[in-house]
Amino acid sequence: MASDSLAGLDGGVDGYGSAIRRRENTARRDLSYPPLPEPLTVPVYDNHTHLEIADGEYPLSYREQLDRASSVGVRGVIQVGGDVETSRWSAAAALNEPRMLAAVAIHPNEAPALEEAGALDDAIAAIDELAGQPRVVAVGETGLDFFRTPEAGRAAQFRSFEAHIRIAKKNNLALQIHDRDAHEAVIETLLKVGAPERTVFHCFSGDADMARICAARGWYMSFAGNVTFKNADNLRAALSAAPRNLLLVETDAPFLTPLPYRGRPNAPYLLPNTLRGMAAHLETDVSLLSAQITANTELVYGRWDAEPVTAAHDVPRPDQAPHGGLA
């Protein structure tokens, strides 16, 4: 998740798949959703998205988001939590929606405040419980963020990250890593604790050398819309260095909207823009790259229909749901 400020919502977006957070709108941002791209011939999955966050002048519900995504060849998404509330929402939403699987975690930027309040252990325990729920396929996003967190808060980030690694291994789940300005520390922690078999660097932000380090250990690299930005030569170099069998693609919606719509609300239906930008840089066929990434994604998380949905109604707000947030 990008670090834009978020605000709470008093209720759902429109009663048709409620969001529980809202991205703050700025005066200079175009708040209209971009048009639908040309549909992909070979479908793909969005490795990392935040449909619990409403954005735009006229926010879309998560089902509206997924309907648009389906229409352009985005087969499904990994819906990612960043605290206990959004992780419960993600787990509950995945129970209702066959195009969604869930990842649950405490975001590294949340860990210091929880530690200071004496609540980090309880939050980690809640994530541990959610990790065993049906259709939860990953622990994430967890990791380290030295951009937003000063030195005083980093011990809490390390403690939380190591706990999340253990939860992922205990439950045989993939691990989705948030790594911002902390490449060496993230890698050292993974090597010290022992990385899960399926480890994913969400919104990969390293360079070609880091891509080669990840490749040597079989860690997956997921590229977001910022790989299309004009100033992202380091990301495109990393993309070139990454083996095709370790590539994933994501939106990190509603953040990191790919060109030519940078700054506008992002959504899973815009994933084809990023994928086409990747294919153009790699000088490969879009359908070939889509097929490879789809196979990679299913190796990491399994099939979206492996565990059927168990409910057929809208997702409740976490404070209205039974313990654990599951409908």
C-alpha positions as a Python dict, from the first residue, in 0.01 Angstrom:
ca = {
    (1, 'M'): (0, 0, 0),
    (2, 'A'): (124, 346, -80),
    (3, 'S'): (152, 591, 207),
    (4, 'D'): (-120, 839, 115),
    (5, 'S'): (-334, 951, 408),
    (6, 'L'): (-652, 755, 466),
    (7, 'A'): (-969, 848, 645),
    (8, 'G'): (-1244, 633, 797),
    (9, 'L'): (-1588, 592, 646),
    (10, 'D'): (-1903, 605, 854),
    (11, 'G'): (-2077, 362, 623),
    (12, 'G'): (-2052, 179, 294),
    (13, 'V'): (-1981, 339, -39),
    (14, 'D'): (-2317, 259, -191),
    (15, 'G'): (-2455, -48, -17),
    (16, 'Y'): (-2317, -273, -291),
    (17, 'G'): (-1997, -398, -137),
    (18, 'S'): (-1891, -152, 131),
    (19, 'A'): (-1550, 7, 159),
    (20, 'I'): (-1431, 95, 510),
    (21, 'R'): (-1155, 347, 435),
    (22, 'R'): (-1129, 646, 207),
    (23, 'R'): (-826, 788, 34),
    (24, 'E'): (-796, 1158, 103),
    (25, 'N'): (-866, 1369, -203),
    (26, 'T'): (-630, 1651, -288),
    (27, 'A'): (-722, 1963, -481),
    (28, 'R'): (-471, 1891, -756),
    (29, 'R'): (-566, 1530, -824),
    (30, 'D'): (-800, 1427, -1107),
    (31, 'L'): (-1063, 1225, -920),
    (32, 'S'): (-1225, 1062, -1224),
    (33, 'Y'): (-1166, 695, -1300),
    (34, 'P'): (-978, 630, -1626),
    (35, 'P'): (-1152, 457, -1918),
    (36, 'L'): (-1152, 82, -1963),
    (37, 'P'): (-844, -47, -2147),
    (38, 'E'): (-857, -290, -2434),
    (39, 'P'): (-934, -636, -2290),
    (40, 'L'): (-654, -888, -2257),
    (41, 'T'): (-674, -1200, -2470),
    (42, 'V'): (-514, -1412, -2197),
    (43, 'P'): (-644, -1327, -1846),
    (44, 'V'): (-425, -1239, -1547),
    (45, 'Y'): (-460, -1183, -1171),
    (46, 'D'): (-400, -869, -967),
    (47, 'N'): (-142, -979, -709),
    (48, 'H'): (-211, -693, -464),
    (49, 'T'): (-503, -453, -430),
    (50, 'H'): (-690, -258, -161),
    (51, 'L'): (-1060, -263, -245),
    (52, 'E'): (-1143, -168, 113),
    (53, 'I'): (-1028, 184, 26),
    (54, 'A'): (-1272, 411, -158),
    (55, 'D'): (-1129, 666, -398),
    (56, 'G'): (-1243, 911, -660),
    (57, 'E'): (-1523, 1159, -694),
    (58, 'Y'): (-1769, 872, -739),
    (59, 'P'): (-1620, 572, -557),
    (60, 'L'): (-1678, 224, -695),
    (61, 'S'): (-1780, -65, -472),
    (62, 'Y'): (-1554, -369, -467),
    (63, 'R'): (-1800, -564, -681),
    (64, 'E'): (-1821, -285, -935),
    (65, 'Q'): (-1441, -283, -938),
    (66, 'L'): (-1432, -657, -999),
    (67, 'D'): (-1703, -643, -1267),
    (68, 'R'): (-1494, -391, -1458),
    (69, 'A'): (-1184, -603, -1405),
    (70, 'S'): (-1359, -915, -1537),
    (71, 'S'): (-1463, -729, -1850),
    (72, 'V'): (-1099, -659, -1948),
    (73, 'G'): (-944, -996, -1862),
    (74, 'V'): (-847, -960, -1495),
    (75, 'R'): (-963, -1293, -1357),
    (76, 'G'): (-922, -1228, -984),
    (77, 'V'): (-743, -1030, -714),
    (78, 'I'): (-555, -1071, -389),
    (79, 'Q'): (-730, -833, -148),
    (80, 'V'): (-474, -716, 108),
    (81, 'G'): (-520, -600, 466),
    (82, 'G'): (-292, -361, 653),
    (83, 'D'): (-429, -376, 1007),
    (84, 'V'): (-670, -592, 1205),
    (85, 'E'): (-983, -416, 1078),
    (86, 'T'): (-893, -426, 710),
    (87, 'S'): (-760, -781, 740),
    (88, 'R'): (-1092, -895, 886),
    (89, 'W'): (-1272, -713, 605),
    (90, 'S'): (-1048, -882, 348),
    (91, 'A'): (-1107, -1229, 490),
    (92, 'A'): (-1483, -1168, 503),
    (93, 'A'): (-1496, -1025, 152),
    (94, 'A'): (-1312, -1325, 9),
    (95, 'L'): (-1574, -1555, 163),
    (96, 'N'): (-1841, -1372, -37),
    (97, 'E'): (-1661, -1311, -366),
    (98, 'P'): (-1522, -1588, -591),
    (99, 'R'): (-1293, -1343, -774),
    (100, 'M'): (-1116, -1250, -450),
    (101, 'L'): (-865, -1418, -220),
    (102, 'A'): (-729, -1250, 92),
    (103, 'A'): (-399, -1154, 253),
    (104, 'V'): (-391, -1045, 618),
    (105, 'A'): (-128, -854, 817),
    (106, 'I'): (-22, -554, 1019),
    (107, 'H'): (142, -301, 786),
    (108, 'P'): (493, -212, 908),
    (109, 'N'): (395, 154, 951),
    (110, 'E'): (118, 46, 1192),
    (111, 'A'): (349, -158, 1415),
    (112, 'P'): (524, 123, 1610),
    (113, 'A'): (200, 288, 1728),
    (114, 'L'): (58, -49, 1829),
    (115, 'E'): (377, -130, 2020),
    (116, 'E'): (366, 205, 2199),
    (117, 'A'): (4, 140, 2298),
    (118, 'G'): (88, -211, 2421),
    (119, 'A'): (-140, -361, 2155),
    (120, 'L'): (103, -514, 1905),
    (121, 'D'): (91, -865, 2052),
    (122, 'D'): (-290, -869, 2042),
    (123, 'A'): (-288, -745, 1683),
    (124, 'I'): (-41, -1013, 1578),
    (125, 'A'): (-255, -1276, 1753),
    (126, 'A'): (-558, -1156, 1557),
    (127, 'I'): (-365, -1192, 1231),
    (128, 'D'): (-253, -1539, 1337),
    (129, 'E'): (-619, -1635, 1384),
    (130, 'L'): (-726, -1487, 1051),
    (131, 'A'): (-444, -1670, 871),
    (132, 'G'): (-628, -1996, 931),
    (133, 'Q'): (-954, -1881, 775),
    (134, 'P'): (-1080, -2014, 440),
    (135, 'R'): (-971, -1820, 129),
    (136, 'V'): (-689, -1645, 317),
    (137, 'V'): (-389, -1739, 105),
    (138, 'A'): (-118, -1496, 216),
    (139, 'V'): (25, -1303, 507),
    (140, 'G'): (75, -946, 396),
    (141, 'E'): (146, -679, 362),
    (142, 'T'): (423, -702, 615),
    (143, 'G'): (788, -600, 608),
    (144, 'L'): (992, -289, 680),
    (145, 'D'): (947, 77, 590),
    (146, 'F'): (1236, 308, 675),
    (147, 'F'): (1088, 594, 472),
    (148, 'R'): (792, 665, 699),
    (149, 'T'): (917, 522, 1028),
    (150, 'P'): (1201, 689, 1221),
    (151, 'E'): (1472, 497, 1400),
    (152, 'A'): (1276, 482, 1726),
    (153, 'G'): (997, 279, 1570),
    (154, 'R'): (1202, 27, 1378),
    (155, 'A'): (1238, -230, 1655),
    (156, 'A'): (861, -273, 1650),
    (157, 'Q'): (869, -317, 1273),
    (158, 'F'): (1132, -588, 1299),
    (159, 'R'): (940, -770, 1572),
    (160, 'S'): (618, -756, 1375),
    (161, 'F'): (785, -865, 1051),
    (162, 'E'): (949, -1166, 1211),
    (163, 'A'): (619, -1269, 1372),
    (164, 'H'): (442, -1246, 1036),
    (165, 'I'): (708, -1463, 870),
    (166, 'R'): (647, -1729, 1134),
    (167, 'I'): (268, -1706, 1087),
    (168, 'A'): (306, -1756, 712),
    (169, 'K'): (526, -2062, 758),
    (170, 'K'): (303, -2211, 1027),
    (171, 'N'): (-1, -2187, 799),
    (172, 'N'): (183, -2270, 475),
    (173, 'L'): (82, -1935, 326),
    (174, 'A'): (259, -1703, 87),
    (175, 'L'): (426, -1393, 230),
    (176, 'Q'): (366, -1049, 73),
    (177, 'I'): (642, -805, 163),
    (178, 'H'): (624, -427, 188),
    (179, 'D'): (980, -297, 144),
    (180, 'R'): (1045, 76, 131),
    (181, 'D'): (1399, 208, 170),
    (182, 'A'): (1483, -109, 364),
    (183, 'H'): (1613, -356, 106),
    (184, 'E'): (1915, -487, 296),
    (185, 'A'): (1729, -515, 626),
    (186, 'V'): (1438, -702, 465),
    (187, 'I'): (1670, -952, 299),
    (188, 'E'): (1874, -1000, 617),
    (189, 'T'): (1556, -1065, 816),
    (190, 'L'): (1427, -1319, 564),
    (191, 'L'): (1759, -1503, 573),
    (192, 'K'): (1779, -1490, 953),
    (193, 'V'): (1425, -1613, 1023),
    (194, 'G'): (1392, -1827, 711),
    (195, 'A'): (1173, -1712, 425),
    (196, 'P'): (849, -1896, 348),
    (197, 'E'): (857, -2118, 43),
    (198, 'R'): (650, -1861, -149),
    (199, 'T'): (779, -1511, -79),
    (200, 'V'): (660, -1212, -282),
    (201, 'F'): (806, -861, -292),
    (202, 'H'): (492, -654, -346),
    (203, 'C'): (540, -339, -555),
    (204, 'F'): (900, -433, -617),
    (205, 'S'): (1115, -126, -558),
    (206, 'G'): (1469, -256, -589),
    (207, 'D'): (1718, -239, -873),
    (208, 'A'): (1862, -502, -1105),
    (209, 'D'): (2110, -622, -842),
    (210, 'M'): (1830, -679, -592),
    (211, 'A'): (1627, -859, -858),
    (212, 'R'): (1918, -1099, -906),
    (213, 'I'): (1938, -1156, -528),
    (214, 'C'): (1567, -1239, -520),
    (215, 'A'): (1599, -1463, -824),
    (216, 'A'): (1881, -1663, -664),
    (217, 'R'): (1649, -1745, -372),
    (218, 'G'): (1333, -1807, -572),
    (219, 'W'): (1154, -1499, -438),
    (220, 'Y'): (880, -1353, -654),
    (221, 'M'): (880, -992, -773),
    (222, 'S'): (548, -815, -829),
    (223, 'F'): (552, -500, -1042),
    (224, 'A'): (295, -223, -1010),
    (225, 'G'): (195, 77, -1221),
    (226, 'N'): (504, 275, -1121),
    (227, 'V'): (711, 53, -1353),
    (228, 'T'): (557, 261, -1634),
    (229, 'F'): (662, 597, -1484),
    (230, 'K'): (917, 794, -1684),
    (231, 'N'): (1157, 820, -1388),
    (232, 'A'): (1145, 445, -1308),
    (233, 'D'): (1451, 327, -1502),
    (234, 'N'): (1567, 128, -1197),
    (235, 'L'): (1240, -68, -1193),
    (236, 'R'): (1257, -145, -1562),
    (237, 'A'): (1618, -261, -1518),
    (238, 'A'): (1498, -488, -1238),
    (239, 'L'): (1219, -616, -1460),
    (240, 'S'): (1475, -705, -1726),
    (241, 'A'): (1689, -889, -1469),
    (242, 'A'): (1402, -1086, -1314),
    (243, 'P'): (1337, -1439, -1447),
    (244, 'R'): (999, -1464, -1616),
    (245, 'N'): (894, -1752, -1386),
    (246, 'L'): (924, -1519, -1084),
    (247, 'L'): (721, -1227, -1223),
    (248, 'L'): (387, -1110, -1088),
    (249, 'V'): (181, -798, -1164),
    (250, 'E'): (-37, -583, -939),
    (251, 'T'): (-218, -253, -909),
    (252, 'D'): (-176, -162, -540),
    (253, 'A'): (-507, 15, -611),
    (254, 'P'): (-616, 282, -548),
    (255, 'F'): (-251, 395, -562),
    (256, 'L'): (21, 391, -831),
    (257, 'T'): (-203, 429, -1136),
    (258, 'P'): (-2, 347, -1450),
    (259, 'L'): (64, 590, -1731),
    (260, 'P'): (-103, 767, -1900),
    (261, 'Y'): (-335, 810, -1599),
    (262, 'R'): (-84, 866, -1316),
    (263, 'G'): (-248, 1038, -1018),
    (264, 'R'): (-604, 935, -1098),
    (265, 'P'): (-784, 659, -900),
    (266, 'N'): (-640, 316, -969),
    (267, 'A'): (-838, -7, -991),
    (268, 'P'): (-784, -372, -1089),
    (269, 'Y'): (-937, -307, -1432),
    (270, 'L'): (-632, -93, -1514),
    (271, 'L'): (-393, -386, -1471),
    (272, 'P'): (-373, -437, -1851),
    (273, 'N'): (-205, -96, -1882),
    (274, 'T'): (77, -205, -1651),
    (275, 'L'): (105, -547, -1813),
    (276, 'R'): (130, -396, -2161),
    (277, 'G'): (398, -156, -2038),
    (278, 'M'): (594, -450, -1899),
    (279, 'A'): (559, -648, -2220),
    (280, 'A'): (672, -353, -2430),
    (281, 'H'): (983, -308, -2217),
    (282, 'L'): (1062, -678, -2230),
    (283, 'E'): (994, -684, -2604),
    (284, 'T'): (763, -982, -2568),
    (285, 'D'): (408, -1066, -2667),
    (286, 'V'): (145, -948, -2419),
    (287, 'S'): (-41, -1280, -2429),
    (288, 'L'): (277, -1479, -2365),
    (289, 'L'): (361, -1261, -2066),
    (290, 'S'): (2, -1288, -1939),
    (291, 'A'): (12, -1666, -1959),
    (292, 'Q'): (343, -1681, -1770),
    (293, 'I'): (225, -1444, -1495),
    (294, 'T'): (-106, -1628, -1458),
    (295, 'A'): (80, -1956, -1411),
    (296, 'N'): (317, -1792, -1161),
    (297, 'T'): (27, -1643, -963),
    (298, 'E'): (-151, -1976, -931),
    (299, 'L'): (173, -2140, -817),
    (300, 'V'): (200, -1883, -537),
    (301, 'Y'): (-162, -1875, -418),
    (302, 'G'): (-342, -2173, -571),
    (303, 'R'): (-659, -2152, -776),
    (304, 'W'): (-930, -1902, -690),
    (305, 'D'): (-1191, -2182, -697),
    (306, 'A'): (-994, -2418, -473),
    (307, 'E'): (-1207, -2315, -176),
    (308, 'P'): (-1560, -2211, -273),
    (309, 'V'): (-1723, -1900, -136),
    (310, 'T'): (-1946, -1974, 162),
    (311, 'A'): (-2178, -1672, 166),
    (312, 'A'): (-2385, -1482, -88),
    (313, 'H'): (-2446, -1142, 65),
    (314, 'D'): (-2263, -817, 114),
    (315, 'V'): (-1965, -801, 347),
    (316, 'P'): (-2048, -651, 687),
    (317, 'R'): (-1835, -384, 842),
    (318, 'P'): (-1587, -552, 1079),
    (319, 'D'): (-1758, -400, 1384),
    (320, 'Q'): (-2087, -555, 1270),
    (321, 'A'): (-1951, -900, 1193),
    (322, 'P'): (-1906, -1197, 1427),
    (323, 'H'): (-1567, -1249, 1591),
    (324, 'G'): (-1299, -1273, 1324),
    (325, 'G'): (-1496, -1059, 1082),
    (326, 'L'): (-1638, -1353, 887),
    (327, 'A'): (-1997, -1344, 766),
}
